[in-house]
PDB file of N, CA and C in Angstrom:
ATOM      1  N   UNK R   1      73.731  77.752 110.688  1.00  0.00           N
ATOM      2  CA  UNK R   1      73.955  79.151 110.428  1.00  0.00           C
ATOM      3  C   UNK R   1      72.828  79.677 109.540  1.00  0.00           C
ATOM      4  N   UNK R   2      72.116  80.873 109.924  1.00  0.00           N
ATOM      5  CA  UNK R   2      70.917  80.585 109.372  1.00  0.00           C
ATOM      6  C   UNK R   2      71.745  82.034 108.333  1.00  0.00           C
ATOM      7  N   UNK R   3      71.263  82.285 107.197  1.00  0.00           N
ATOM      8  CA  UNK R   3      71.945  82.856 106.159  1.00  0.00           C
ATOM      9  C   UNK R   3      70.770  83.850 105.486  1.00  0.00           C
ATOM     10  N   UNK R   4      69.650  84.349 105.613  1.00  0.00           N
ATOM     11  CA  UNK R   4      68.695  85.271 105.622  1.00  0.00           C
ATOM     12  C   UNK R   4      67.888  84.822 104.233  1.00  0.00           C
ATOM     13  N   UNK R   5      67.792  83.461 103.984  1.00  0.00           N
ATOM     14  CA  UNK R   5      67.309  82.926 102.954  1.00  0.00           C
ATOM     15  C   UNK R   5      66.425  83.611 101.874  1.00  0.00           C
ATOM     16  N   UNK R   6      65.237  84.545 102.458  1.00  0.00           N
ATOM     17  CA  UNK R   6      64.634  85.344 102.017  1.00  0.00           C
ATOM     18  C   UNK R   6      64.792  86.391 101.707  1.00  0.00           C
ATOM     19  N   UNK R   7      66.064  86.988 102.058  1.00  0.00           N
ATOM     20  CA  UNK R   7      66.914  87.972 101.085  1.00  0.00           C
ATOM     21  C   UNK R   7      66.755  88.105  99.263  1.00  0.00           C
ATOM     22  N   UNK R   8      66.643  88.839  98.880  1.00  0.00           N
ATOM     23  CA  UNK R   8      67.010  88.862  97.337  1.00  0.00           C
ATOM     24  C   UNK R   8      67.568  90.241  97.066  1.00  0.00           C
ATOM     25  N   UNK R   9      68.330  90.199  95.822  1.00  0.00           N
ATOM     26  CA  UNK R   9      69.306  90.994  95.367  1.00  0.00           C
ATOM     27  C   UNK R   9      68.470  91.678  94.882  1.00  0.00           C
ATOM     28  N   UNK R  10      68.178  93.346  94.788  1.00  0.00           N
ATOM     29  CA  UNK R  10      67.416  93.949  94.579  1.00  0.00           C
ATOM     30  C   UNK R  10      67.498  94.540  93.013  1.00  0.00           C
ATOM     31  N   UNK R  11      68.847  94.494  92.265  1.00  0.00           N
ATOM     32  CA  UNK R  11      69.113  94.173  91.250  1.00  0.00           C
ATOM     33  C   UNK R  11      68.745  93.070  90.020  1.00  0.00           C
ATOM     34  N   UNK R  12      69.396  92.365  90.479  1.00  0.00           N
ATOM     35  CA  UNK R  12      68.701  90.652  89.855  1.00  0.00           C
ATOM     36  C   UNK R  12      67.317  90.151  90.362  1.00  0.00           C
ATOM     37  N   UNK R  13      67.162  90.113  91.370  1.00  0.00           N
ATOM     38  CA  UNK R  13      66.223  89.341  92.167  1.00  0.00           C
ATOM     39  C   UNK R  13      66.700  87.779  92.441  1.00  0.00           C
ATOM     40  N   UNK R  14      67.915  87.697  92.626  1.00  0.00           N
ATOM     41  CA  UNK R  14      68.629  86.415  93.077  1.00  0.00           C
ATOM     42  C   UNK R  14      68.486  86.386  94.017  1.00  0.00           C
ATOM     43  N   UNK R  15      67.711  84.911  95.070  1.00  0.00           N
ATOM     44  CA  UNK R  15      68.056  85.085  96.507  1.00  0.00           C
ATOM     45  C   UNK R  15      68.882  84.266  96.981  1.00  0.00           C
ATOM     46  N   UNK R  16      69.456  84.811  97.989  1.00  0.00           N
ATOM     47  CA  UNK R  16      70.726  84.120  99.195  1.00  0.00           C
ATOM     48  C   UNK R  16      70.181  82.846  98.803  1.00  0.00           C
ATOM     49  N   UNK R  17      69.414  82.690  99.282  1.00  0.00           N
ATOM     50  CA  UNK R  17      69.247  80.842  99.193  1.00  0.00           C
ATOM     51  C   UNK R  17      70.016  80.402  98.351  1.00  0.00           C
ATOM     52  N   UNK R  18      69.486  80.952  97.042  1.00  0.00           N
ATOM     53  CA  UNK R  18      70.263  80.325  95.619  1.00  0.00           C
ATOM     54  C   UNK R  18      71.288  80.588  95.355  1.00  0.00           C
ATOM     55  N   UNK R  19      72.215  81.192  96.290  1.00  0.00           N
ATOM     56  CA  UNK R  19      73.720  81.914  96.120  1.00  0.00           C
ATOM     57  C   UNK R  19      74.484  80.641  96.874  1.00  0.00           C
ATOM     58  N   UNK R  20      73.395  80.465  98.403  1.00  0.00           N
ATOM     59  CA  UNK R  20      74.517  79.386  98.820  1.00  0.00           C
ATOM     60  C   UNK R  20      73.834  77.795  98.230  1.00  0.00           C
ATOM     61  N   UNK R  21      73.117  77.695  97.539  1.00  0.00           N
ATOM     62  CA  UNK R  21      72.604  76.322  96.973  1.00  0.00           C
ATOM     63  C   UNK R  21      73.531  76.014  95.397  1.00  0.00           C
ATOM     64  N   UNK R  22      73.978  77.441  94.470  1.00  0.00           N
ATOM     65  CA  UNK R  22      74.623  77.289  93.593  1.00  0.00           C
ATOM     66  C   UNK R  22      75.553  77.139  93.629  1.00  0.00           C
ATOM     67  N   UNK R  23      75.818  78.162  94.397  1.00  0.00           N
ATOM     68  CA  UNK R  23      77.493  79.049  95.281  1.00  0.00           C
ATOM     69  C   UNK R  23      77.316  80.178  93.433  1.00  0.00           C
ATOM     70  N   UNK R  24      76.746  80.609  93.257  1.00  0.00           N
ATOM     71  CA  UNK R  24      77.327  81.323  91.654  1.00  0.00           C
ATOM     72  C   UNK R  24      75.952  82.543  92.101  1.00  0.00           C
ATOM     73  N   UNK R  25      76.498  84.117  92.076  1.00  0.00           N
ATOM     74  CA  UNK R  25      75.480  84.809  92.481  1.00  0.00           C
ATOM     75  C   UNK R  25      74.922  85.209  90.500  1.00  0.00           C
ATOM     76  N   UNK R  26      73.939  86.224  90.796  1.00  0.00           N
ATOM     77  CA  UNK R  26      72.838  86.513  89.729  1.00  0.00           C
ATOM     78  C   UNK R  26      73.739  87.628  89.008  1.00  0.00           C
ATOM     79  N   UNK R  27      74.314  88.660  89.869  1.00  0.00           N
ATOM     80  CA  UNK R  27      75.212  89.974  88.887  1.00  0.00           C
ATOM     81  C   UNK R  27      76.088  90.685  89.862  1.00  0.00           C
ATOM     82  N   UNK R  28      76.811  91.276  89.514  1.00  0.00           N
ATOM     83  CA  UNK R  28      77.969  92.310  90.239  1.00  0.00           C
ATOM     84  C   UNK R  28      77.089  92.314  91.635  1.00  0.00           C
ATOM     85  N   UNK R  29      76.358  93.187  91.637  1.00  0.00           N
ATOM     86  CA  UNK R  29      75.558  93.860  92.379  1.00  0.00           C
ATOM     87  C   UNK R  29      75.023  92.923  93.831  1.00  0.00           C
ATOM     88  N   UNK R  30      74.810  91.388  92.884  1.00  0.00           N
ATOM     89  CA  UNK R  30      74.754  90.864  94.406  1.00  0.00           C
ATOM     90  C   UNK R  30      75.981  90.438  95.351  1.00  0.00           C
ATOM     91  N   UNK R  31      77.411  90.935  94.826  1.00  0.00           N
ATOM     92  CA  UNK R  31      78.586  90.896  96.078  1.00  0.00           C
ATOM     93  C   UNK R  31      78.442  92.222  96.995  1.00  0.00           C
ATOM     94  N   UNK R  32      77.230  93.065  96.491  1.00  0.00           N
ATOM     95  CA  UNK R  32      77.198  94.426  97.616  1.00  0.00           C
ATOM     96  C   UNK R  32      75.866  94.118  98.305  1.00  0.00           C
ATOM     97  N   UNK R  33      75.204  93.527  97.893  1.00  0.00           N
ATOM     98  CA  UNK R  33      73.870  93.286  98.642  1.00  0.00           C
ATOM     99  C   UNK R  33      74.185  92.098  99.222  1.00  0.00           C
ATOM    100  N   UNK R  34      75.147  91.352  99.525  1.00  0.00           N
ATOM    101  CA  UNK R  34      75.067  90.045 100.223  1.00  0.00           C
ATOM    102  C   UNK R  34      76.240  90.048 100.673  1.00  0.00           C
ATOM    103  N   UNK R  35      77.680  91.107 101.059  1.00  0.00           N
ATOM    104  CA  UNK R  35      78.540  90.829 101.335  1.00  0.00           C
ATOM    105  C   UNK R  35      79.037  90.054 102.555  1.00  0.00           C
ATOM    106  N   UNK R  36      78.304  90.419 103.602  1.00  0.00           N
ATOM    107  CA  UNK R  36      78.438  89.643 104.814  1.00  0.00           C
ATOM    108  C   UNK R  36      78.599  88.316 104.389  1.00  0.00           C
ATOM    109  N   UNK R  37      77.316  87.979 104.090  1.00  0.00           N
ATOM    110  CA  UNK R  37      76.466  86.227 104.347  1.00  0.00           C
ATOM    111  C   UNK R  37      77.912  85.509 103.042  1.00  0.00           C
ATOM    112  N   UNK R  38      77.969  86.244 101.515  1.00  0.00           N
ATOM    113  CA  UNK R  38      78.631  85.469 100.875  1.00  0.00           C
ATOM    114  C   UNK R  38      80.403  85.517 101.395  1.00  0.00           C
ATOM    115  N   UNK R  39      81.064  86.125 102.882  1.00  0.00           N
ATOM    116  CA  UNK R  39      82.090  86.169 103.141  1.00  0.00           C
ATOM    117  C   UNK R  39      81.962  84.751 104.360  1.00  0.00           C
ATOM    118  N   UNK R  40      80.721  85.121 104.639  1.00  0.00           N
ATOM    119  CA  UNK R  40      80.650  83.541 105.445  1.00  0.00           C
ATOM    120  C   UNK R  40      80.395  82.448 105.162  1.00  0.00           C
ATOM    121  N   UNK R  41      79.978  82.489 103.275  1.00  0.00           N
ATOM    122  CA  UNK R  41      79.699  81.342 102.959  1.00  0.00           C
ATOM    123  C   UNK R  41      80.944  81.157 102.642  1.00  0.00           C
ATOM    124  N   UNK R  42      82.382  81.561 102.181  1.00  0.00           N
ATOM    125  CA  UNK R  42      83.387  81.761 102.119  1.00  0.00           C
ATOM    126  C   UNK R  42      84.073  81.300 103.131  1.00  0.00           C
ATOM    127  N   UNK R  43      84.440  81.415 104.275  1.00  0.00           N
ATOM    128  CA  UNK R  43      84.916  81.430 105.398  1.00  0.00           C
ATOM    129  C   UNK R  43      84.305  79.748 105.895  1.00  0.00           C
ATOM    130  N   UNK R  44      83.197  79.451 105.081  1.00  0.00           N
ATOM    131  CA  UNK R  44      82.784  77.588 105.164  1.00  0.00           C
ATOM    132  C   UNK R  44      83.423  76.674 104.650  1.00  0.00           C
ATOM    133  N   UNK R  45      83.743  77.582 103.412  1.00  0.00           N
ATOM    134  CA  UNK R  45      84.500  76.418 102.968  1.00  0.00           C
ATOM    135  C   UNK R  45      85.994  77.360 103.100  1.00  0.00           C
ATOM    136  N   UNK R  46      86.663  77.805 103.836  1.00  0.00           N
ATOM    137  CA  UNK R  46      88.485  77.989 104.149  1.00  0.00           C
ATOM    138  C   UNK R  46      88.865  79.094 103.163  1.00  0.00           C
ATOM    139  N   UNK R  47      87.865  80.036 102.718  1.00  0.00           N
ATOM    140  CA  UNK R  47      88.807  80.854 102.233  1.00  0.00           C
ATOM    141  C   UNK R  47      89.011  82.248 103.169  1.00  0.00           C
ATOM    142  N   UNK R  48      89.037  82.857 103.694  1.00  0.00           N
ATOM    143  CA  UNK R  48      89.175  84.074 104.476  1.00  0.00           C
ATOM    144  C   UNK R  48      89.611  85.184 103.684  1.00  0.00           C
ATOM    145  N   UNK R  49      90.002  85.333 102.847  1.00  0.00           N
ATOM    146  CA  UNK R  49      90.174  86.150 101.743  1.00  0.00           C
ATOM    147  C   UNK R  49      88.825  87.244 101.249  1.00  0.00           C
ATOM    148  N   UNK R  50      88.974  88.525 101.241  1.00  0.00           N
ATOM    149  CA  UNK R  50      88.176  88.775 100.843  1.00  0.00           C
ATOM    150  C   UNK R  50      87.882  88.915  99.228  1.00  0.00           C
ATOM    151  N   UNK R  51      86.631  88.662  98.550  1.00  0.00           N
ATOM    152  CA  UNK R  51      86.504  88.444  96.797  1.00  0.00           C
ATOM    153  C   UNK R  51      85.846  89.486  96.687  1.00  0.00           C
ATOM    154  N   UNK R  52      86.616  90.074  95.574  1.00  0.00           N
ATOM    155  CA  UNK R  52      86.167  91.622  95.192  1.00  0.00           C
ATOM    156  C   UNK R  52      86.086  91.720  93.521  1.00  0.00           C
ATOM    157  N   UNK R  53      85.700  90.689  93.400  1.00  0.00           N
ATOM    158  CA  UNK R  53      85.327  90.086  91.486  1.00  0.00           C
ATOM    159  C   UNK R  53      86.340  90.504  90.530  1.00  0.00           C
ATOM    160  N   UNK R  54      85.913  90.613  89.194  1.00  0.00           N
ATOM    161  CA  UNK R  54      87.383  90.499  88.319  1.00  0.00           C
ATOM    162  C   UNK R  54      87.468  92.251  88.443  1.00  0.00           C
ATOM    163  N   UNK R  55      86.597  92.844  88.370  1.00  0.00           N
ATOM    164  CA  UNK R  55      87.005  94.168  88.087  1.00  0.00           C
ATOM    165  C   UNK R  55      86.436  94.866  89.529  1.00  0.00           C
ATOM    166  N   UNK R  56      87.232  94.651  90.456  1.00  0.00           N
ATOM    167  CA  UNK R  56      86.815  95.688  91.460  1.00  0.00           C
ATOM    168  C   UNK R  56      86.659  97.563  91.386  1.00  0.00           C
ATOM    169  N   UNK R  57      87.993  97.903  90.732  1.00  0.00           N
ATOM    170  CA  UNK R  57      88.167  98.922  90.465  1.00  0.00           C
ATOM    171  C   UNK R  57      87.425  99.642  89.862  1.00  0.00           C
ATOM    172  N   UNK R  58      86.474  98.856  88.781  1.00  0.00           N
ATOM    173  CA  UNK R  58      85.767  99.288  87.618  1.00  0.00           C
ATOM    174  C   UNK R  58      84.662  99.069  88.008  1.00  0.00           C
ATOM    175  N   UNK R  59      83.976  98.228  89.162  1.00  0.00           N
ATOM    176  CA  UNK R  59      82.526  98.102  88.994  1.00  0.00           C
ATOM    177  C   UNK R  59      82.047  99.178  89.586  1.00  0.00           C
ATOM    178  N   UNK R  60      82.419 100.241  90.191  1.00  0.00           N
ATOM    179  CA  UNK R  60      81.254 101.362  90.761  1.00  0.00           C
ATOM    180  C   UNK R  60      81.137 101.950  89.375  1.00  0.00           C
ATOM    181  N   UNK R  61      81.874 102.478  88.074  1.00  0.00           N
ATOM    182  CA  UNK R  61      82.114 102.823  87.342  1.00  0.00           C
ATOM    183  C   UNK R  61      80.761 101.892  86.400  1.00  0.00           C
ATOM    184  N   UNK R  62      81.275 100.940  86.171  1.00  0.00           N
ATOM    185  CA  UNK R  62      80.114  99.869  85.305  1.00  0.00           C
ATOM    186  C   UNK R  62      78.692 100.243  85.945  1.00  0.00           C
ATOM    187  N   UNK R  63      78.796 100.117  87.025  1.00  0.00           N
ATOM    188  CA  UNK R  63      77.036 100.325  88.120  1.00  0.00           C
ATOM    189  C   UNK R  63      76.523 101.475  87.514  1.00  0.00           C
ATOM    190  N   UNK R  64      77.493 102.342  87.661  1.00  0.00           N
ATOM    191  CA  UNK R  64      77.014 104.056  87.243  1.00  0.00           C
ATOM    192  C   UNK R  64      76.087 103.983  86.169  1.00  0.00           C
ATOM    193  N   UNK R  65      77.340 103.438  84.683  1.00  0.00           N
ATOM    194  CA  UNK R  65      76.636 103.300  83.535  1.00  0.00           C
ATOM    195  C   UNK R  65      75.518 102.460  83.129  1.00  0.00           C
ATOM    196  N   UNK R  66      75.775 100.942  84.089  1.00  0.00           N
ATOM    197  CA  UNK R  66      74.579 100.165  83.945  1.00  0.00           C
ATOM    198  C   UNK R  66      72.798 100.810  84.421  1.00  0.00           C
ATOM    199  N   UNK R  67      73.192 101.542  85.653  1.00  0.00           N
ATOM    200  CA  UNK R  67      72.158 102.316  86.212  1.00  0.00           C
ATOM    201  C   UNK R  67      72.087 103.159  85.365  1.00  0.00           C
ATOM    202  N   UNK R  68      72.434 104.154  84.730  1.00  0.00           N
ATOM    203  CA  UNK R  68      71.850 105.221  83.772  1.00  0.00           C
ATOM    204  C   UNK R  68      71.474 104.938  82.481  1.00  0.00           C
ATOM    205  N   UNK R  69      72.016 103.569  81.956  1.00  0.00           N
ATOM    206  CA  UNK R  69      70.784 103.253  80.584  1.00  0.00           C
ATOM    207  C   UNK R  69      69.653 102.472  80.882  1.00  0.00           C
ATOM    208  N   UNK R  70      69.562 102.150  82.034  1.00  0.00           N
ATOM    209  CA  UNK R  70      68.349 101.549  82.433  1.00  0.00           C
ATOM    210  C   UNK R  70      67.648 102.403  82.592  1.00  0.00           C
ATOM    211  N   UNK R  71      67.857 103.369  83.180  1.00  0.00           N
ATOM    212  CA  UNK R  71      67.040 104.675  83.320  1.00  0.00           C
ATOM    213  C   UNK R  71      66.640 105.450  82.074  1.00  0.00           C
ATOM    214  N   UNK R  72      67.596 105.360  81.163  1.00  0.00           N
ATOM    215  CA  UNK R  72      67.578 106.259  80.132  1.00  0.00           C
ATOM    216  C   UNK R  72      66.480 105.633  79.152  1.00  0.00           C
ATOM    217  N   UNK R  73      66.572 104.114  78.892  1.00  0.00           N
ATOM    218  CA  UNK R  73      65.851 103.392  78.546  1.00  0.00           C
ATOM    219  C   UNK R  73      64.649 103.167  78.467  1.00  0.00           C
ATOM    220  N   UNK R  74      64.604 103.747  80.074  1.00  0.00           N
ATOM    221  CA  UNK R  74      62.499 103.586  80.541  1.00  0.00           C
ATOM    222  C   UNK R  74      62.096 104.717  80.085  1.00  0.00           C
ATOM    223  N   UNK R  75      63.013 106.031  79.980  1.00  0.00           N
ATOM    224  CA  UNK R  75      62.593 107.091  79.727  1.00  0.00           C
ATOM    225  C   UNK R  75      62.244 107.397  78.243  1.00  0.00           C
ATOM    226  N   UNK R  76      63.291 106.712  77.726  1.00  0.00           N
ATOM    227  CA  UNK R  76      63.269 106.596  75.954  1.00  0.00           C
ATOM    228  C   UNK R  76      61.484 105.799  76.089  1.00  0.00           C
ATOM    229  N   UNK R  77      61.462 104.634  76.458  1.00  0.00           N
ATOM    230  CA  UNK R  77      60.338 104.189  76.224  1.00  0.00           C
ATOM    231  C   UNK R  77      58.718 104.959  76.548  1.00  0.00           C
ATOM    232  N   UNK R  78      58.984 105.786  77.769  1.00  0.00           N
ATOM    233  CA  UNK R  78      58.127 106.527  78.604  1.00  0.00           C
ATOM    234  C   UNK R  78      57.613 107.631  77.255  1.00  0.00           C
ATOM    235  N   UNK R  79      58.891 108.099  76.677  1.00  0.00           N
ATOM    236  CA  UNK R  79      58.959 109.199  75.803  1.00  0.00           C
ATOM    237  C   UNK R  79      58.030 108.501  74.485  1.00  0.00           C
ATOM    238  N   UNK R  80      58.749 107.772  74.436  1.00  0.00           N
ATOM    239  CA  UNK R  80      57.826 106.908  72.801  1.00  0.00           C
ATOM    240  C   UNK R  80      56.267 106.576  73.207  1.00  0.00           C
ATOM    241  N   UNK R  81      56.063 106.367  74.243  1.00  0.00           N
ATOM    242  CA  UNK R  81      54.442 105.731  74.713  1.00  0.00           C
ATOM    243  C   UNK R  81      53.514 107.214  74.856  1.00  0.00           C
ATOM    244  N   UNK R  82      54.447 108.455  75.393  1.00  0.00           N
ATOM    245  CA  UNK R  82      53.685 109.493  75.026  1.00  0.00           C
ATOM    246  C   UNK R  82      53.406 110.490  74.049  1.00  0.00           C
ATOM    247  N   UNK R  83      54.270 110.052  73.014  1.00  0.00           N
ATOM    248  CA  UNK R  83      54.389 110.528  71.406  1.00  0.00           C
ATOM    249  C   UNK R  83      55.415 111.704  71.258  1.00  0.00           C
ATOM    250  N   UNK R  84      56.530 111.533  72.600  1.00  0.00           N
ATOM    251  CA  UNK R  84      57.118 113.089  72.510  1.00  0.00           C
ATOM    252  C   UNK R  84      58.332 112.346  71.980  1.00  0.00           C
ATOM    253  N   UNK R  85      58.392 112.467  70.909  1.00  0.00           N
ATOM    254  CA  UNK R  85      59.301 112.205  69.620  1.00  0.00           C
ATOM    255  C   UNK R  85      60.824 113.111  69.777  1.00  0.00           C
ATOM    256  N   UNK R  86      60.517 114.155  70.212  1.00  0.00           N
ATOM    257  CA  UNK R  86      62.125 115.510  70.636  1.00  0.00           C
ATOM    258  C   UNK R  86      62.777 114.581  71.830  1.00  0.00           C
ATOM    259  N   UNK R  87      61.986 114.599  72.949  1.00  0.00           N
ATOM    260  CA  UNK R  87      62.601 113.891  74.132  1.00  0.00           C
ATOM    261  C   UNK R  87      63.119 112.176  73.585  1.00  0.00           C
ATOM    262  N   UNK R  88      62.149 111.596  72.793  1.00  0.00           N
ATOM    263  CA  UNK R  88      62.533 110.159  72.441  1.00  0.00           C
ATOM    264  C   UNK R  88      64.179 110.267  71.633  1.00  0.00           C
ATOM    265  N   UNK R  89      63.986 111.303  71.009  1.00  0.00           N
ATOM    266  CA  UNK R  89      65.527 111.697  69.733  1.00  0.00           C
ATOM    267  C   UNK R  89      66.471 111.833  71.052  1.00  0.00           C
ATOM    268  N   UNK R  90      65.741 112.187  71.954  1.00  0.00           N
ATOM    269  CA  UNK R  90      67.205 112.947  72.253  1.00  0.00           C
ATOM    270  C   UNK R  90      67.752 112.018  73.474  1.00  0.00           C
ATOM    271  N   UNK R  91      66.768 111.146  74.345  1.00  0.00           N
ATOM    272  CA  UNK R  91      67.325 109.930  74.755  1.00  0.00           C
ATOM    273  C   UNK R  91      68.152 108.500  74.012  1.00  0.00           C
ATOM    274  N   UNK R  92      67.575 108.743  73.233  1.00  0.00           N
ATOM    275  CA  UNK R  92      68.050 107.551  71.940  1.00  0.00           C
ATOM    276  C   UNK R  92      69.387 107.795  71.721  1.00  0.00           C
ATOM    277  N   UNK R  93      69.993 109.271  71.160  1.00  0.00           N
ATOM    278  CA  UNK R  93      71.536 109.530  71.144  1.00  0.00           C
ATOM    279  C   UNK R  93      72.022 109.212  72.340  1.00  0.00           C
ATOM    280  N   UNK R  94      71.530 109.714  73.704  1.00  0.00           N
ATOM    281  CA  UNK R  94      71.930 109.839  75.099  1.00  0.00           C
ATOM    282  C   UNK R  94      72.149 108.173  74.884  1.00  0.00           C
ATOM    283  N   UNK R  95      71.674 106.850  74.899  1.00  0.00           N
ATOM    284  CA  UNK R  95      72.268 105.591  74.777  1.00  0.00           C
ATOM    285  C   UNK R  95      73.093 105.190  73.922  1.00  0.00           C
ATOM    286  N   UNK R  96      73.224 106.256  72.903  1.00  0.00           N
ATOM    287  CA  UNK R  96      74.352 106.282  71.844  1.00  0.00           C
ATOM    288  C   UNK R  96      76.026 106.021  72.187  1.00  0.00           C
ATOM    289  N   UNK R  97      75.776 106.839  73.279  1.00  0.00           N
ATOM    290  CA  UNK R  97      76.870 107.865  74.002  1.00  0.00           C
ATOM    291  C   UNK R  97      77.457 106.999  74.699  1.00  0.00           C
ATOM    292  N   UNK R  98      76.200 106.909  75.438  1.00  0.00           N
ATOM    293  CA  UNK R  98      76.859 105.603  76.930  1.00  0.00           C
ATOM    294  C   UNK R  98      76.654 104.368  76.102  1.00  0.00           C
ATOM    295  N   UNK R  99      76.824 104.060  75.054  1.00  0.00           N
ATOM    296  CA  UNK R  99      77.210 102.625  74.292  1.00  0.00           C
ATOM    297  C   UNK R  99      78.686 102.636  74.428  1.00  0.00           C
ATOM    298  N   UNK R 100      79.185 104.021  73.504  1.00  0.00           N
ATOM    299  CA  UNK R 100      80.452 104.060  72.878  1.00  0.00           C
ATOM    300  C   UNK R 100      80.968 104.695  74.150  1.00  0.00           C
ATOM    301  N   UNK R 101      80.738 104.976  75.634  1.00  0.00           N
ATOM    302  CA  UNK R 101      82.280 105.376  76.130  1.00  0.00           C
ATOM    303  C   UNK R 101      82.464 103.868  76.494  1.00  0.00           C
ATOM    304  N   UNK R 102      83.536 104.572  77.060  1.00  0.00           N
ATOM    305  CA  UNK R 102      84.450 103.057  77.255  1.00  0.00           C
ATOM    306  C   UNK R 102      84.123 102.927  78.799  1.00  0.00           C
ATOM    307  N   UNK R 103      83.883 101.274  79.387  1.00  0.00           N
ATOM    308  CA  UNK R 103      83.508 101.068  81.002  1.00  0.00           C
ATOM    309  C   UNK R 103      84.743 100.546  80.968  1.00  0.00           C
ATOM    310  N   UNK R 104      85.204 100.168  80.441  1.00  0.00           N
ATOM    311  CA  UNK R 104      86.616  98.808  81.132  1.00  0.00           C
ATOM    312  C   UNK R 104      87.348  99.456  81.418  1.00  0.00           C
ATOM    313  N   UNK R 105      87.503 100.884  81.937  1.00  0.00           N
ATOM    314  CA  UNK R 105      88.321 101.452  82.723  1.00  0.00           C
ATOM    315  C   UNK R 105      89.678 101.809  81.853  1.00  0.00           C
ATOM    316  N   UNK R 106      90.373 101.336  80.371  1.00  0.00           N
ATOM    317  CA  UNK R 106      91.586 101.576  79.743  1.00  0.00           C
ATOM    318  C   UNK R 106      92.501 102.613  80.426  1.00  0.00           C
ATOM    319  N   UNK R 107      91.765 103.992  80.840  1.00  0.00           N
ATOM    320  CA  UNK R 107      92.659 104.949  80.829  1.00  0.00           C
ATOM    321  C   UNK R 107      92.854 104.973  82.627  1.00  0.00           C
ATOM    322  N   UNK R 108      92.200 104.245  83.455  1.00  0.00           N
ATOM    323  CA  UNK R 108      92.355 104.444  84.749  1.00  0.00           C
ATOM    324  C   UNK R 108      93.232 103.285  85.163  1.00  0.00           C
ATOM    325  N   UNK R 109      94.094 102.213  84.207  1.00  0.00           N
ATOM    326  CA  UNK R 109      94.874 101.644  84.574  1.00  0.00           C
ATOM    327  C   UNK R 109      95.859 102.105  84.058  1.00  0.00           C
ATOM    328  N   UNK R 110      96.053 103.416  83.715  1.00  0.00           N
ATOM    329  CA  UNK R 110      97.525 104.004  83.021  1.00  0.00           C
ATOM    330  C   UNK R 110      97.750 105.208  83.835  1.00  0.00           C
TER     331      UNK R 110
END
């Protein structure tokens, strides 16, 4: 079964190979970039079940936030490398923000 070896998670940079050589992927992100191949590496060894990690509910939610301080981050840095000190202040709180809300979802399981 050939499994697209040269694949990598465009997130991590984990590739398939090393998903089915570990069986343990790199981050969230590679159960959406590899769902097929890791339901058939699944289906090898008897589970048919589909795995939707500990927080299914919550990871588009986590992605969101993980994707926007990464962003916010390069920009904070972008901002500091060009000396614009207003934009750097004001990204710096902006990671403030998305530190302190809450990802684990509390109020969307009530």
């Amino acid at each position: 079964m050939n499994y697209g070896e040269n694949l990598v998670c465009p997130a991590c940079g984990t590739s398939l190979s090393s998903i089915k050589n570990t069986l343990k992927t790199g981050c969230p992100e590679c159960y959406a970039s590899f769902d097929s191949y890791i339901r058939d590496i699944l289906r090898d060894f008897g589970v048919n079940s589909t795995y939707t990690g500990q927080l299914p509910k919550k990871l588009p939610r986590f992605r969101n936030v993980l994707t926007d301080r990464i962003l916010i981050q390069n920009k904070l840095q972008e901002s500091l490398k060009n000396e614009d000190y207003e934009k750097a202040a004001f990204y710096r709180d902006y990671l403030k923000a998305i530190e302190k809300s809450p990802v684990q979802g509390n109020d969307e399981a009530r």
